[in-house]
mmCIF file of C-alpha atoms in Angstrom:
data_model
loop_
_atom_site.group_PDB
_atom_site.id
_atom_site.type_symbol
_atom_site.label_atom_id
_atom_site.label_comp_id
_atom_site.label_asym_id
_atom_site.label_seq_id
_atom_site.Cartn_x
_atom_site.Cartn_y
_atom_site.Cartn_z
ATOM 1 C CA MET L 1 17.551 174.743 194.221
ATOM 2 C CA ARG L 2 15.617 172.898 191.531
ATOM 3 C CA ASP L 3 12.599 175.256 191.467
ATOM 4 C CA VAL L 4 13.678 178.844 190.919
ATOM 5 C CA PRO L 5 11.694 181.290 193.133
ATOM 6 C CA ARG L 6 9.498 183.724 191.195
ATOM 7 C CA PHE L 7 11.345 186.753 192.495
ATOM 8 C CA LEU L 8 14.637 185.295 191.170
ATOM 9 C CA ALA L 9 13.481 183.995 187.774
ATOM 10 C CA ALA L 10 14.105 187.215 185.826
ATOM 11 C CA GLY L 11 17.656 187.589 187.211
ATOM 12 C CA VAL L 12 18.552 183.964 186.411
ATOM 13 C CA ARG L 13 17.185 184.372 182.919
ATOM 14 C CA ARG L 14 19.290 187.500 182.354
ATOM 15 C CA ALA L 15 22.359 185.551 183.506
ATOM 16 C CA PHE L 16 21.716 182.748 181.065
ATOM 17 C CA VAL L 17 21.134 185.230 178.226
ATOM 18 C CA HIS L 18 24.289 187.144 179.044
ATOM 19 C CA ALA L 19 26.409 184.001 178.752
ATOM 20 C CA LEU L 20 24.578 182.827 175.593
ATOM 21 C CA ARG L 21 25.183 186.218 173.913
ATOM 22 C CA GLY L 22 28.879 185.792 174.488
ATOM 23 C CA LEU L 23 28.658 182.317 172.993
ATOM 24 C CA HIS L 24 26.733 183.560 169.971
ATOM 25 C CA ALA L 25 29.120 186.431 169.239
ATOM 26 C CA PRO L 26 32.512 185.912 170.893
ATOM 27 C CA ASN L 27 34.822 188.880 171.181
ATOM 28 C CA PRO L 28 38.327 187.661 171.941
ATOM 29 C CA ALA L 29 39.699 191.218 171.836
ATOM 30 C CA ALA L 30 37.460 192.004 174.851
ATOM 31 C CA GLY L 31 38.242 188.715 176.617
ATOM 32 C CA VAL L 32 34.958 187.071 175.607
ATOM 33 C CA THR L 33 36.025 183.796 174.083
ATOM 34 C CA ALA L 34 33.762 180.891 173.201
ATOM 35 C CA GLU L 35 35.295 178.741 175.946
ATOM 36 C CA ARG L 36 34.709 181.341 178.658
ATOM 37 C CA ALA L 37 31.199 181.894 177.440
ATOM 38 C CA TRP L 38 30.469 178.137 177.561
ATOM 39 C CA LYS L 39 31.874 177.850 181.043
ATOM 40 C CA LEU L 40 29.853 180.825 182.334
ATOM 41 C CA PHE L 41 26.655 179.397 180.866
ATOM 42 C CA LEU L 42 27.188 175.966 182.380
ATOM 43 C CA LEU L 43 28.113 177.502 185.786
ATOM 44 C CA VAL L 44 25.119 179.795 186.105
ATOM 45 C CA PRO L 45 23.048 177.357 188.265
ATOM 46 C CA ARG L 46 26.037 176.738 190.546
ATOM 47 C CA LEU L 47 26.739 180.433 190.924
ATOM 48 C CA LEU L 48 23.226 181.589 191.555
ATOM 49 C CA LEU L 49 20.989 178.715 192.674
ATOM 50 C CA ALA L 50 22.774 177.140 195.613
ATOM 51 C CA ARG L 51 20.413 177.074 198.626
ATOM 52 C CA PRO L 52 21.457 179.846 201.050
ATOM 53 C CA HIS L 53 22.033 179.222 204.716
ATOM 54 C CA GLU L 54 19.516 181.963 205.642
ATOM 55 C CA THR L 55 15.714 181.582 205.333
ATOM 56 C CA GLY L 56 12.875 184.032 204.941
ATOM 57 C CA ALA L 57 13.776 187.676 204.116
ATOM 58 C CA ALA L 58 17.413 187.165 204.751
ATOM 59 C CA GLY L 59 17.575 184.215 202.292
ATOM 60 C CA ARG L 60 15.766 186.254 199.694
ATOM 61 C CA ALA L 61 18.221 189.179 200.103
ATOM 62 C CA ALA L 62 21.158 186.708 199.789
ATOM 63 C CA LEU L 63 19.810 185.334 196.534
ATOM 64 C CA LEU L 64 19.178 188.741 195.056
ATOM 65 C CA GLU L 65 22.692 189.801 196.069
ATOM 66 C CA ARG L 66 24.064 186.968 193.971
ATOM 67 C CA ILE L 67 22.231 188.395 190.920
ATOM 68 C CA ARG L 68 23.773 191.778 191.525
ATOM 69 C CA ALA L 69 27.197 190.258 191.917
ATOM 70 C CA PHE L 70 26.799 188.242 188.736
ATOM 71 C CA GLU L 71 25.765 191.293 186.752
ATOM 72 C CA ALA L 72 28.753 193.173 188.192
ATOM 73 C CA GLY L 73 31.094 190.485 186.876
ATOM 74 C CA CYS L 74 32.088 188.980 190.279
ATOM 75 C CA TRP L 75 31.933 185.447 188.871
ATOM 76 C CA ARG L 76 35.111 184.159 190.546
ATOM 77 C CA GLU L 77 33.845 185.337 193.965
ATOM 78 C CA LEU L 78 30.489 183.581 193.356
ATOM 79 C CA LEU L 79 32.196 180.435 192.391
ATOM 80 C CA GLU L 80 34.435 180.397 195.463
ATOM 81 C CA ALA L 81 31.369 181.004 197.642
ATOM 82 C CA ALA L 82 29.369 178.203 196.013
ATOM 83 C CA PRO L 83 29.250 175.070 198.271
ATOM 84 C CA SER L 84 31.236 172.063 197.203
ATOM 85 C CA PRO L 85 29.599 168.596 196.952
ATOM 86 C CA GLU L 86 31.155 167.690 200.299
ATOM 87 C CA GLN L 87 29.637 170.734 201.926
ATOM 88 C CA ARG L 88 26.233 170.051 200.452
ATOM 89 C CA LEU L 89 26.432 166.506 201.833
ATOM 90 C CA GLN L 90 27.284 167.866 205.261
ATOM 91 C CA ARG L 91 24.300 170.180 205.204
ATOM 92 C CA SER L 92 21.947 167.238 204.797
ATOM 93 C CA ALA L 93 22.270 165.947 208.325
ATOM 94 C CA GLY L 94 20.775 162.683 209.416
ATOM 95 C CA THR L 95 20.914 159.096 208.352
ATOM 96 C CA ASP L 96 20.353 157.845 204.871
ATOM 97 C CA ALA L 97 16.832 156.832 205.726
ATOM 98 C CA GLU L 98 15.987 160.343 206.978
ATOM 99 C CA ARG L 99 17.466 161.985 203.874
ATOM 100 C CA MET L 100 15.516 159.589 201.705
ATOM 101 C CA ARG L 101 12.309 160.453 203.558
ATOM 102 C CA GLU L 102 12.973 164.185 203.225
ATOM 103 C CA ARG L 103 13.633 163.792 199.512
ATOM 104 C CA ALA L 104 10.444 161.830 199.043
ATOM 105 C CA CYS L 105 8.434 164.390 200.946
ATOM 106 C CA ALA L 106 9.857 167.154 198.813
ATOM 107 C CA GLN L 107 8.922 165.250 195.640
ATOM 108 C CA VAL L 108 5.330 164.738 196.937
ATOM 109 C CA ARG L 109 5.042 168.493 197.543
ATOM 110 C CA ARG L 110 6.096 169.111 193.945
ATOM 111 C CA GLY L 111 3.470 166.588 192.777
ATOM 112 C CA GLN L 112 5.976 163.971 191.675
ATOM 113 C CA LEU L 113 4.267 160.990 193.266
ATOM 114 C CA SER L 114 5.851 158.373 191.014
ATOM 115 C CA ARG L 115 9.353 159.670 191.723
ATOM 116 C CA ALA L 116 8.542 159.726 195.451
ATOM 117 C CA ARG L 117 7.568 156.044 195.282
ATOM 118 C CA GLN L 118 10.856 155.263 193.413
ATOM 119 C CA THR L 119 12.828 157.128 196.063
ATOM 120 C CA LEU L 120 11.292 155.114 198.868
ATOM 121 C CA THR L 121 11.506 151.711 197.154
ATOM 122 C CA SER L 122 14.765 152.034 195.240
ATOM 123 C CA ALA L 123 18.029 150.453 196.340
ATOM 124 C CA PRO L 124 19.831 152.394 199.051
ATOM 125 C CA LEU L 125 22.960 154.381 198.328
ATOM 126 C CA ALA L 126 26.258 152.598 198.840
ATOM 127 C CA PRO L 127 28.619 154.143 201.420
ATOM 128 C CA GLY L 128 31.035 156.678 200.039
ATOM 129 C CA ASN L 129 34.247 154.868 201.072
ATOM 130 C CA ALA L 130 37.226 153.216 199.501
ATOM 131 C CA ALA L 131 35.488 149.788 199.363
ATOM 132 C CA THR L 132 32.726 151.229 197.129
ATOM 133 C CA LEU L 133 35.249 152.950 194.877
ATOM 134 C CA ARG L 134 37.193 149.682 194.581
ATOM 135 C CA LEU L 135 34.007 147.806 193.499
ATOM 136 C CA LEU L 136 33.101 150.508 190.990
ATOM 137 C CA SER L 137 36.567 150.532 189.468
ATOM 138 C CA ASP L 138 36.991 146.752 189.315
ATOM 139 C CA PRO L 139 39.094 146.269 186.137
ATOM 140 C CA ASP L 140 37.554 142.783 185.486
ATOM 141 C CA LYS L 141 33.980 144.118 185.352
ATOM 142 C CA ARG L 142 34.788 147.655 184.098
ATOM 143 C CA PRO L 143 37.894 147.646 181.948
ATOM 144 C CA PRO L 144 39.749 150.992 182.184
ATOM 145 C CA ARG L 145 40.582 150.849 178.441
ATOM 146 C CA PRO L 146 38.587 149.793 175.351
ATOM 147 C CA ARG L 147 38.967 146.094 174.508
ATOM 148 C CA GLN L 148 39.627 147.009 170.881
ATOM 149 C CA PRO L 149 40.601 150.367 169.301
ATOM 150 C CA MET L 150 37.931 152.432 167.712
ATOM 151 C CA PRO L 151 38.194 152.509 163.856
ATOM 152 C CA ASP L 152 39.596 155.774 162.547
ATOM 153 C CA ASP L 153 36.659 156.423 160.233
ATOM 154 C CA ILE L 154 34.352 156.391 163.247
ATOM 155 C CA ALA L 155 36.580 158.372 165.547
ATOM 156 C CA SER L 156 37.095 161.077 162.926
ATOM 157 C CA PHE L 157 33.550 160.995 161.465
ATOM 158 C CA ARG L 158 32.070 164.308 160.496
ATOM 159 C CA ALA L 159 28.557 164.542 159.006
ATOM 160 C CA ALA L 160 28.270 165.988 155.502
ATOM 161 C CA ASP L 161 25.514 168.403 156.613
ATOM 162 C CA ARG L 162 25.490 170.365 159.815
ATOM 163 C CA VAL L 163 22.616 169.836 162.226
ATOM 164 C CA HIS L 164 20.538 172.925 162.907
ATOM 165 C CA LEU L 165 18.126 172.894 165.808
ATOM 166 C CA THR L 166 15.456 175.555 165.879
ATOM 167 C CA ALA L 167 14.024 177.271 168.874
ATOM 168 C CA ALA L 168 10.697 175.482 168.327
ATOM 169 C CA GLU L 169 12.380 172.044 168.335
ATOM 170 C CA LEU L 170 14.401 172.789 171.440
ATOM 171 C CA GLY L 171 11.353 174.333 173.169
ATOM 172 C CA GLU L 172 9.366 171.183 172.502
ATOM 173 C CA ALA L 173 12.180 169.053 174.016
ATOM 174 C CA LEU L 174 12.142 171.320 177.079
ATOM 175 C CA ARG L 175 8.428 171.154 177.532
ATOM 176 C CA THR L 176 8.204 167.406 177.200
ATOM 177 C CA ALA L 177 11.250 166.670 179.429
ATOM 178 C CA LYS L 178 10.360 165.040 182.695
ATOM 179 C CA ARG L 179 10.220 167.316 185.638
ATOM 180 C CA GLY L 180 12.480 166.408 188.524
ATOM 181 C CA SER L 181 15.110 164.744 186.340
ATOM 182 C CA ALA L 182 18.509 164.423 188.011
ATOM 183 C CA ALA L 183 21.002 167.206 187.409
ATOM 184 C CA GLY L 184 24.441 166.615 185.997
ATOM 185 C CA LEU L 185 27.730 167.837 187.290
ATOM 186 C CA SER L 186 26.984 171.437 186.292
ATOM 187 C CA GLY L 187 24.015 171.447 188.640
ATOM 188 C CA ALA L 188 21.635 172.576 185.879
ATOM 189 C CA ALA L 189 18.157 171.059 185.826
ATOM 190 C CA VAL L 190 15.414 171.084 183.258
ATOM 191 C CA GLU L 191 13.455 173.541 185.414
ATOM 192 C CA HIS L 192 16.302 176.017 185.105
ATOM 193 C CA TYR L 193 16.368 176.003 181.340
ATOM 194 C CA ARG L 194 12.630 176.275 181.204
ATOM 195 C CA LEU L 195 12.963 179.852 182.335
ATOM 196 C CA LEU L 196 14.201 180.668 178.853
ATOM 197 C CA LEU L 197 10.882 179.588 177.293
ATOM 198 C CA GLU L 198 9.363 182.961 178.184
ATOM 199 C CA ASP L 199 11.931 184.883 176.166
ATOM 200 C CA GLU L 200 12.133 184.600 172.375
ATOM 201 C CA GLU L 201 15.740 185.882 172.141
ATOM 202 C CA ALA L 202 16.809 183.491 174.900
ATOM 203 C CA MET L 203 15.390 180.506 173.067
ATOM 204 C CA ASP L 204 17.077 181.507 169.821
ATOM 205 C CA LEU L 205 20.392 181.771 171.668
ATOM 206 C CA LEU L 206 19.882 178.462 173.447
ATOM 207 C CA ALA L 207 18.999 176.802 170.090
ATOM 208 C CA HIS L 208 22.273 178.209 168.645
ATOM 209 C CA ALA L 209 24.253 176.741 171.592
ATOM 210 C CA ALA L 210 22.409 173.396 171.171
ATOM 211 C CA SER L 211 23.245 173.299 167.459
ATOM 212 C CA LEU L 212 26.944 173.934 168.218
ATOM 213 C CA LEU L 213 26.908 171.041 170.734
ATOM 214 C CA ALA L 214 25.034 168.783 168.277
ATOM 215 C CA ASN L 215 27.791 169.370 165.727
ATOM 216 C CA ALA L 216 30.560 168.997 168.375
ATOM 217 C CA ASP L 217 31.509 172.595 167.504
ATOM 218 C CA ALA L 218 32.715 173.627 170.921
ATOM 219 C CA PRO L 219 36.105 173.978 172.599
ATOM 220 C CA ALA L 220 37.747 170.709 173.571
ATOM 221 C CA ALA L 221 37.602 171.578 177.309
ATOM 222 C CA VAL L 222 33.861 172.121 177.113
ATOM 223 C CA LEU L 223 33.240 168.848 175.207
ATOM 224 C CA GLN L 224 35.357 166.964 177.737
ATOM 225 C CA ALA L 225 33.380 168.486 180.625
ATOM 226 C CA LEU L 226 29.974 167.715 179.023
ATOM 227 C CA ALA L 227 31.118 164.168 178.387
ATOM 228 C CA LEU L 228 31.528 163.574 182.148
ATOM 229 C CA SER L 229 28.696 162.103 184.202
ATOM 230 C CA ARG L 230 27.737 162.108 187.818
ATOM 231 C CA LEU L 231 28.182 158.591 189.248
ATOM 232 C CA THR L 232 25.805 157.351 191.906
ATOM 233 C CA ALA L 233 26.597 154.061 193.636
ATOM 234 C CA LEU L 234 23.624 151.880 194.617
ATOM 235 C CA SER L 235 23.857 148.828 196.886
ATOM 236 C CA LYS L 236 22.545 145.649 195.156
ATOM 237 C CA PRO L 237 20.120 143.478 197.215
ATOM 238 C CA GLY L 238 22.355 140.425 196.783
ATOM 239 C CA GLY L 239 25.563 142.289 197.489
ATOM 240 C CA GLY L 240 27.787 144.352 195.249
ATOM 241 C CA VAL L 241 27.419 147.860 193.901
ATOM 242 C CA ARG L 242 25.723 149.201 190.800
ATOM 243 C CA GLY L 243 26.911 152.465 189.282
ATOM 244 C CA ILE L 244 24.358 154.871 187.773
ATOM 245 C CA ALA L 245 25.833 157.595 185.475
ATOM 246 C CA THR L 246 23.834 160.830 184.959
ATOM 247 C CA GLY L 247 24.933 162.926 182.036
ATOM 248 C CA ASP L 248 24.651 166.718 181.951
ATOM 249 C CA THR L 249 21.206 168.163 181.474
ATOM 250 C CA LEU L 250 22.110 170.181 178.425
ATOM 251 C CA ARG L 251 23.571 167.106 176.731
ATOM 252 C CA ARG L 252 20.452 165.106 177.416
ATOM 253 C CA LEU L 253 18.304 167.997 176.214
ATOM 254 C CA VAL L 254 20.118 168.204 172.864
ATOM 255 C CA SER L 255 19.873 164.415 172.457
ATOM 256 C CA ARG L 256 16.192 164.625 173.048
ATOM 257 C CA ALA L 257 15.735 167.323 170.385
ATOM 258 C CA LEU L 258 17.806 165.348 167.916
ATOM 259 C CA ALA L 259 15.695 162.228 168.535
ATOM 260 C CA ALA L 260 12.555 164.170 167.789
ATOM 261 C CA LEU L 261 14.104 165.494 164.575
ATOM 262 C CA ARG L 262 14.937 161.927 163.534
ATOM 263 C CA ALA L 263 11.292 160.922 164.291
ATOM 264 C CA ALA L 264 10.048 163.664 161.978
ATOM 265 C CA ALA L 265 12.345 162.462 159.229
ATOM 266 C CA ARG L 266 11.136 158.884 159.708
ATOM 267 C CA SER L 267 7.519 160.067 159.543
ATOM 268 C CA GLY L 268 8.281 161.783 156.285
ATOM 269 C CA TRP L 269 9.900 158.712 154.757
ATOM 270 C CA GLU L 270 6.939 156.589 155.825
ATOM 271 C CA ARG L 271 4.513 158.997 154.213
ATOM 272 C CA ARG L 272 6.612 158.994 151.045
ATOM 273 C CA TRP L 273 6.735 155.172 150.977
ATOM 274 C CA TRP L 274 2.961 154.857 151.459
ATOM 275 C CA GLY L 275 2.416 157.430 148.643
ATOM 276 C CA GLN L 276 4.661 155.615 146.238
ATOM 277 C CA LEU L 277 3.097 152.271 147.206
ATOM 278 C CA GLY L 278 -0.383 153.642 146.483
ATOM 279 C CA CYS L 279 0.730 154.897 143.041
ATOM 280 C CA ALA L 280 2.422 151.528 142.334
ATOM 281 C CA LEU L 281 -0.767 149.664 143.113
ATOM 282 C CA GLN L 282 -2.854 151.850 140.901
ATOM 283 C CA ARG L 283 -0.412 151.531 137.988
ATOM 284 C CA ALA L 284 -0.059 147.769 138.450
ATOM 285 C CA LEU L 285 -3.887 147.358 138.506
ATOM 286 C CA ALA L 286 -4.308 149.582 135.430
ATOM 287 C CA SER L 287 -1.588 147.693 133.515
ATOM 288 C CA THR L 288 -3.227 144.345 134.391
ATOM 289 C CA LEU L 289 -6.682 145.484 133.252
ATOM 290 C CA LEU L 290 -5.428 147.152 130.061
ATOM 291 C CA GLY L 291 -2.753 144.630 129.245
ATOM 292 C CA GLY L 292 -0.075 147.277 129.006
ATOM 293 C CA CYS L 293 3.515 147.377 130.184
ATOM 294 C CA TRP L 294 4.055 148.664 133.717
ATOM 295 C CA ARG L 295 7.274 150.321 134.744
ATOM 296 C CA ALA L 296 8.123 150.314 138.455
ATOM 297 C CA PRO L 297 8.554 153.749 139.960
ATOM 298 C CA ALA L 298 11.907 154.884 141.356
ATOM 299 C CA GLN L 299 12.579 153.678 144.862
ATOM 300 C CA PRO L 300 13.469 156.140 147.670
ATOM 301 C CA THR L 301 16.808 154.370 148.190
ATOM 302 C CA GLY L 302 17.811 154.510 144.520
ATOM 303 C CA ASP L 303 19.751 157.091 142.644
ATOM 304 C CA GLU L 304 16.545 158.806 141.600
ATOM 305 C CA GLY L 305 15.251 158.894 145.151
ATOM 306 C CA THR L 306 13.459 161.852 146.679
ATOM 307 C CA PRO L 307 15.723 164.468 148.252
ATOM 308 C CA LEU L 308 15.645 164.403 152.045
ATOM 309 C CA GLY L 309 14.438 168.073 152.171
ATOM 310 C CA TRP L 310 11.368 167.142 150.216
ATOM 311 C CA VAL L 311 10.683 164.191 152.481
ATOM 312 C CA LEU L 312 10.882 166.370 155.595
ATOM 313 C CA GLU L 313 8.256 168.652 154.143
ATOM 314 C CA LEU L 314 5.867 165.739 154.100
ATOM 315 C CA ALA L 315 6.244 165.211 157.857
ATOM 316 C CA GLU L 316 3.614 166.550 160.193
ATOM 317 C CA ALA L 317 3.504 170.337 160.232
ATOM 318 C CA GLU L 318 4.950 171.999 163.275
ATOM 319 C CA GLN L 319 2.414 173.482 165.616
ATOM 320 C CA GLN L 320 2.784 175.443 168.775
ATOM 321 C CA SER L 321 2.888 173.128 171.726
ATOM 322 C CA ARG L 322 -0.049 173.326 174.096
ATOM 323 C CA LEU L 323 1.781 171.470 176.899
ATOM 324 C CA PRO L 324 2.150 173.427 180.140
ATOM 325 C CA LEU L 325 5.482 174.692 181.212
ATOM 326 C CA ARG L 326 5.359 172.430 184.266
ATOM 327 C CA ALA L 327 4.369 168.816 184.047
#
């Protein structure tokens, strides 16, 4: 389920917070390692938000029972009961055209008219058979190995300063993310993480997890899992297959927050440049009128340049976003 029912929102939020607490303060002696906490956090949507077979009151009871099972620590049982991708595909009975129409109608009901139009006019899905796999894995068009090795200085690069994302920066990235974006392999969607916006502790914990991911400070198994993408095969009008890779939602969210941070730094540098340019013009004009000697000011890229921390303070002040939680 992309949209979490209101009666389920508090339970899903508690599940996210429980996993994030273990990630923030691991306790290996009690069996709470960073790797287990990461896995539990990424699996929360798959454990709790799969659409039940039942509808109405029975479906509501089934969803609430999952919350109780999660809080009781029955995570393996929930994972085994979660439907596999093949089972989810079997549930969506009908032809490709019927499934496309149902998806477009659901997007219209959510108010996503542009996405509904794209669904109806986009290229159809390629059949999930061996021929499609052979086209997607063609070694001539998609080499299985890099054409040249990556330089060691790039492969082992570590930034001098650690990146720290705040709850405000991550919250802004969540609010401005497009609603209805495709989920990654974990099954998490932007709408799921937006539940944490209503809890200050939850956002602080999520910002801590995002900072760890931004610095690649996570177990190798977690980094490898987040590096994977969901591959969708589309049929080209003139023949052939086009592969569309969809990365995990958390990875895209962290990238969005980092891009906004870079934009703030750029704004600060631009303000600093314009300030120095204004001072330089005034000094040049004064020296010309008075016939004195003018010494050029220090450039931002020189040894006497302004520290980056000072420049960031010149960026636009952070203000609380007035954007609604739902686009």
